[in-house]
Structures are given as structure tokens and as C-alpha cells.
Amino acid sequence: MHNAVAENVLGTAGTIFWCVQLVPQIIRNYKVKNCEGLPPIMMFLWAASGVPFSIYFFGTDGSIPLKIQPQLFTLFCLITWGQSIYYPPYNVPRRRMVLFLIAFGIIAVALEVGLILWLRPVHRHGTHWPMLIVGIVASILLAIGLIPPYFELAKRKGRVVGINFIFLAMDSAGALLSMLSVVFGTMDIMSMVLYAIVLGLEVGIFASHLGWYLLGGKRILKEEKEAQKLETELDDKIDKIDDIEEDSRETDVVSVA
């Protein structure tokens, strides 16, 4: 049943989520300065998927939100990809990381401008299959990007490490809302399949961590928290001892003088 209002509201909400979902992940990476468990290939594939998505929505004369979304998505994916290779465990030098990002940006802009100028007139004249292929490529890249995290889960017996759950929840919400917008609007099988795959893989990541937590993860987290507390207390004591020794040396220097 077609409902234009529901389609637009749900579609807009889904687009908003898919514009900014990576912001919590970027903030988390910056705070902890460590990206262990966050596969760089995931962020690279997502950034790469933004290029054909942009070509598709510009080439098919999509709405303004649909044209903006891939640009923001690609930008945030690039930032996250840069963090994932710059911070441990990969520790790529900053200069090389920046060169990678610049090279990706130049290639992406060249592809978008060239293919949009070439394929948009073709699409407007009624030949739709080239744009369909571009859309399929974008969808495949996006879906494949969610497979590498499962290798990380396998390494840690199902535990999620390095992936921010707020980011994951926002991305899942974007997929769900976008799927509902298709249900209420014009049924697009390709879009439905894409949203269902993304949502299914992300729910699988949540389920994996929940299973790990219920099967002993709660105890492990408690032990890690206690160990971190003891380490902090030990560091504080060492700092106090260092301060006392420093004061003592200063006092001795003054006495000698």
C-alpha cells in the first residue's frame, strides 16, 4: 500500500541516520587512540561504496538529501579509515595515511565527475541499465564491508571490540527505516535486499556480542575493570612516590646550597 507521507518521513529519517552514523565511532577512536577490532578494510569498502552511490543518485536525478548523503557518508568513512590505519594496531605513519586519503579523494572525484557527466544523459534518454549496474556495485561494496568484522568476532570468541555500539545502532536504524520507506513507497527489490543484508549482518554483530556476554563475558569484563582499577591505583602511588623523591632532592639541593 503506497503512502507518500510515510515513505518521505521514513526515507528522510533513514538518510539522516546514514549521514552521521559514523560520528560516534570517530569520536570513540579519537578518545581511545586505538582501533583494534575495527577492520580498516570495512571502512575502505564503505568509503568506496559511497562513490558509485553518489554517481547513481546524481545520475538518476535523485532528491537533494539522496545526493548529499553519499558525500557525507564517504567523508566520515574516510576519516574512520584514516583513524583505523593510523592508530594501533596498524600504526601507519601520518604522512602516508594523509597521502592515502588524498589519493582516494582525487580518484573518487574524478570517477564521480566523469561517470555522472557520461551516464546521466544516457539515463535521461531511457537507457537505465548502466545506472542499475552502478547501483548494484555500490550495494555489493556496502554489504561486503560488513563481513570483515565477523573475522574479528571469530578471533575473540564472539566479543565485539573496537566497534562503537551507538554507531552500529544508528546504522541499523538507518537500514530499518529505509527498508520501511520502501515498503510504504514504490517497491524496489534491489533496495530491499540491500537494506535487509545490512540490517541482518549488523544484528548478527549485536547477537554475537550478547552471546559472548551471556557465556562468560560478564565475568571477563568485571575482571578487566578490576585490573584496570588496580593499575590506575598503582600508577597513582608511583606518581606520589616520584613526587616525594623529587621534593626530597630539591630539599637536599637547597640544604647543600
PDB file of N, CA, C and O in Angstrom, residues 12-13 49 51 53 56 58 62 67 103 110 113-114 125 130 138 140 143 158-159 182 194 203 234 237 240 254:
ATOM      1  N   THR A  12      13.555   9.988   4.814  1.00  0.00           N
ATOM      2  CA  THR A  12      14.382  11.103   5.286  1.00  0.00           C
ATOM      3  C   THR A  12      15.096  10.741   6.594  1.00  0.00           C
ATOM      4  O   THR A  12      16.290  11.022   6.765  1.00  0.00           O
ATOM      5  N   ALA A  13      14.351  10.096   7.509  1.00  0.00           N
ATOM      6  CA  ALA A  13      14.955   9.688   8.786  1.00  0.00           C
ATOM      7  C   ALA A  13      16.085   8.688   8.549  1.00  0.00           C
ATOM      8  O   ALA A  13      17.155   8.783   9.155  1.00  0.00           O
ATOM      9  N   SER A  49      32.147   2.414  -1.563  1.00  0.00           N
ATOM     10  CA  SER A  49      30.740   2.276  -1.975  1.00  0.00           C
ATOM     11  C   SER A  49      30.068   3.637  -2.129  1.00  0.00           C
ATOM     12  O   SER A  49      29.119   3.786  -2.903  1.00  0.00           O
ATOM     13  N   VAL A  51      31.181   6.193  -3.570  1.00  0.00           N
ATOM     14  CA  VAL A  51      31.438   6.761  -4.898  1.00  0.00           C
ATOM     15  C   VAL A  51      30.363   6.332  -5.895  1.00  0.00           C
ATOM     16  O   VAL A  51      29.713   7.181  -6.525  1.00  0.00           O
ATOM     17  N   PHE A  53      27.459   5.102  -5.189  1.00  0.00           N
ATOM     18  CA  PHE A  53      26.169   5.598  -4.690  1.00  0.00           C
ATOM     19  C   PHE A  53      25.955   7.047  -5.131  1.00  0.00           C
ATOM     20  O   PHE A  53      24.856   7.429  -5.543  1.00  0.00           O
ATOM     21  N   TYR A  56      25.180   7.125  -8.766  1.00  0.00           N
ATOM     22  CA  TYR A  56      23.825   6.618  -9.003  1.00  0.00           C
ATOM     23  C   TYR A  56      22.773   7.690  -8.720  1.00  0.00           C
ATOM     24  O   TYR A  56      21.877   7.935  -9.528  1.00  0.00           O
ATOM     25  N   PHE A  58      23.111  11.012  -8.363  1.00  0.00           N
ATOM     26  CA  PHE A  58      23.226  12.176  -9.242  1.00  0.00           C
ATOM     27  C   PHE A  58      22.782  11.817 -10.655  1.00  0.00           C
ATOM     28  O   PHE A  58      22.093  12.595 -11.319  1.00  0.00           O
ATOM     29  N   GLY A  62      18.281  11.999  -8.341  1.00  0.00           N
ATOM     30  CA  GLY A  62      17.648  11.777  -7.053  1.00  0.00           C
ATOM     31  C   GLY A  62      17.418  13.079  -6.314  1.00  0.00           C
ATOM     32  O   GLY A  62      17.863  14.158  -6.733  1.00  0.00           O
ATOM     33  N   LYS A  67      21.410  13.008  -2.732  1.00  0.00           N
ATOM     34  CA  LYS A  67      22.672  13.419  -3.339  1.00  0.00           C
ATOM     35  C   LYS A  67      23.712  13.798  -2.279  1.00  0.00           C
ATOM     36  O   LYS A  67      24.911  13.578  -2.454  1.00  0.00           O
ATOM     37  N   ALA A 103      44.875  10.623  -2.169  1.00  0.00           N
ATOM     38  CA  ALA A 103      44.797   9.827  -3.398  1.00  0.00           C
ATOM     39  C   ALA A 103      43.387   9.283  -3.607  1.00  0.00           C
ATOM     40  O   ALA A 103      42.854   9.327  -4.729  1.00  0.00           O
ATOM     41  N   ALA A 110      37.316  12.240  -9.521  1.00  0.00           N
ATOM     42  CA  ALA A 110      37.462  12.026 -10.965  1.00  0.00           C
ATOM     43  C   ALA A 110      36.427  11.031 -11.475  1.00  0.00           C
ATOM     44  O   ALA A 110      35.802  11.252 -12.534  1.00  0.00           O
ATOM     45  N   VAL A 113      32.733  12.730 -11.263  1.00  0.00           N
ATOM     46  CA  VAL A 113      32.500  13.748 -12.292  1.00  0.00           C
ATOM     47  C   VAL A 113      32.429  13.102 -13.672  1.00  0.00           C
ATOM     48  O   VAL A 113      31.501  13.362 -14.461  1.00  0.00           O
ATOM     49  N   GLY A 114      33.382  12.234 -13.978  1.00  0.00           N
ATOM     50  CA  GLY A 114      33.423  11.623 -15.297  1.00  0.00           C
ATOM     51  C   GLY A 114      32.211  10.758 -15.593  1.00  0.00           C
ATOM     52  O   GLY A 114      31.582  10.887 -16.660  1.00  0.00           O
ATOM     53  N   HIS A 125      17.838   9.596 -21.413  1.00  0.00           N
ATOM     54  CA  HIS A 125      17.330   9.194 -22.724  1.00  0.00           C
ATOM     55  C   HIS A 125      16.702   7.804 -22.701  1.00  0.00           C
ATOM     56  O   HIS A 125      16.353   7.268 -23.754  1.00  0.00           O
ATOM     57  N   PRO A 130      22.927   0.938 -17.360  1.00  0.00           N
ATOM     58  CA  PRO A 130      24.243   1.329 -16.818  1.00  0.00           C
ATOM     59  C   PRO A 130      24.159   1.828 -15.373  1.00  0.00           C
ATOM     60  O   PRO A 130      25.001   1.468 -14.535  1.00  0.00           O
ATOM     61  N   ALA A 138      27.605  -0.491  -5.904  1.00  0.00           N
ATOM     62  CA  ALA A 138      27.614   0.243  -4.633  1.00  0.00           C
ATOM     63  C   ALA A 138      27.038  -0.612  -3.509  1.00  0.00           C
ATOM     64  O   ALA A 138      27.592  -0.670  -2.405  1.00  0.00           O
ATOM     65  N   ILE A 140      26.830  -3.906  -3.332  1.00  0.00           N
ATOM     66  CA  ILE A 140      27.700  -5.040  -3.032  1.00  0.00           C
ATOM     67  C   ILE A 140      28.868  -4.600  -2.152  1.00  0.00           C
ATOM     68  O   ILE A 140      29.210  -5.268  -1.170  1.00  0.00           O
ATOM     69  N   ALA A 143      27.627  -4.019   1.430  1.00  0.00           N
ATOM     70  CA  ALA A 143      27.313  -5.263   2.139  1.00  0.00           C
ATOM     71  C   ALA A 143      28.576  -6.050   2.472  1.00  0.00           C
ATOM     72  O   ALA A 143      28.727  -6.558   3.596  1.00  0.00           O
ATOM     73  N   GLY A 158      33.462 -14.204  19.695  1.00  0.00           N
ATOM     74  CA  GLY A 158      32.190 -13.514  19.573  1.00  0.00           C
ATOM     75  C   GLY A 158      32.157 -12.124  20.162  1.00  0.00           C
ATOM     76  O   GLY A 158      31.179 -11.391  19.980  1.00  0.00           O
ATOM     77  N   ARG A 159      33.203 -11.733  20.861  1.00  0.00           N
ATOM     78  CA  ARG A 159      33.210 -10.417  21.512  1.00  0.00           C
ATOM     79  C   ARG A 159      33.455  -9.305  20.493  1.00  0.00           C
ATOM     80  O   ARG A 159      34.294  -9.431  19.604  1.00  0.00           O
ATOM     81  N   VAL A 182      10.670   1.942   1.766  1.00  0.00           N
ATOM     82  CA  VAL A 182      10.456   1.219   0.502  1.00  0.00           C
ATOM     83  C   VAL A 182       9.148   0.439   0.563  1.00  0.00           C
ATOM     84  O   VAL A 182       8.398   0.367  -0.425  1.00  0.00           O
ATOM     85  N   LEU A 194      19.356  -4.927  -0.249  1.00  0.00           N
ATOM     86  CA  LEU A 194      20.495  -4.239   0.359  1.00  0.00           C
ATOM     87  C   LEU A 194      20.230  -3.936   1.826  1.00  0.00           C
ATOM     88  O   LEU A 194      21.049  -4.259   2.700  1.00  0.00           O
ATOM     89  N   VAL A 203      22.671  -6.954  12.962  1.00  0.00           N
ATOM     90  CA  VAL A 203      22.001  -7.656  14.056  1.00  0.00           C
ATOM     91  C   VAL A 203      22.837  -8.855  14.485  1.00  0.00           C
ATOM     92  O   VAL A 203      22.930  -9.176  15.680  1.00  0.00           O
ATOM     93  N   LEU A 234      47.900   1.799  41.186  1.00  0.00           N
ATOM     94  CA  LEU A 234      49.352   1.609  41.213  1.00  0.00           C
ATOM     95  C   LEU A 234      50.069   2.787  40.557  1.00  0.00           C
ATOM     96  O   LEU A 234      51.082   3.280  41.073  1.00  0.00           O
ATOM     97  N   LYS A 237      50.080   5.680  42.947  1.00  0.00           N
ATOM     98  CA  LYS A 237      51.070   5.514  44.012  1.00  0.00           C
ATOM     99  C   LYS A 237      52.478   5.798  43.507  1.00  0.00           C
ATOM    100  O   LYS A 237      53.284   6.437  44.187  1.00  0.00           O
ATOM    101  N   LYS A 240      52.945   9.471  43.221  1.00  0.00           N
ATOM    102  CA  LYS A 240      53.151  10.097  44.534  1.00  0.00           C
ATOM    103  C   LYS A 240      54.578   9.867  45.028  1.00  0.00           C
ATOM    104  O   LYS A 240      55.204  10.773  45.586  1.00  0.00           O
ATOM    105  N   VAL A 254      68.728  22.464  48.237  1.00  0.00           N
ATOM    106  CA  VAL A 254      68.620  23.704  48.990  1.00  0.00           C
ATOM    107  C   VAL A 254      69.515  23.652  50.219  1.00  0.00           C
ATOM    108  O   VAL A 254      70.209  24.620  50.575  1.00  0.00           O
TER     109      VAL A 254
END
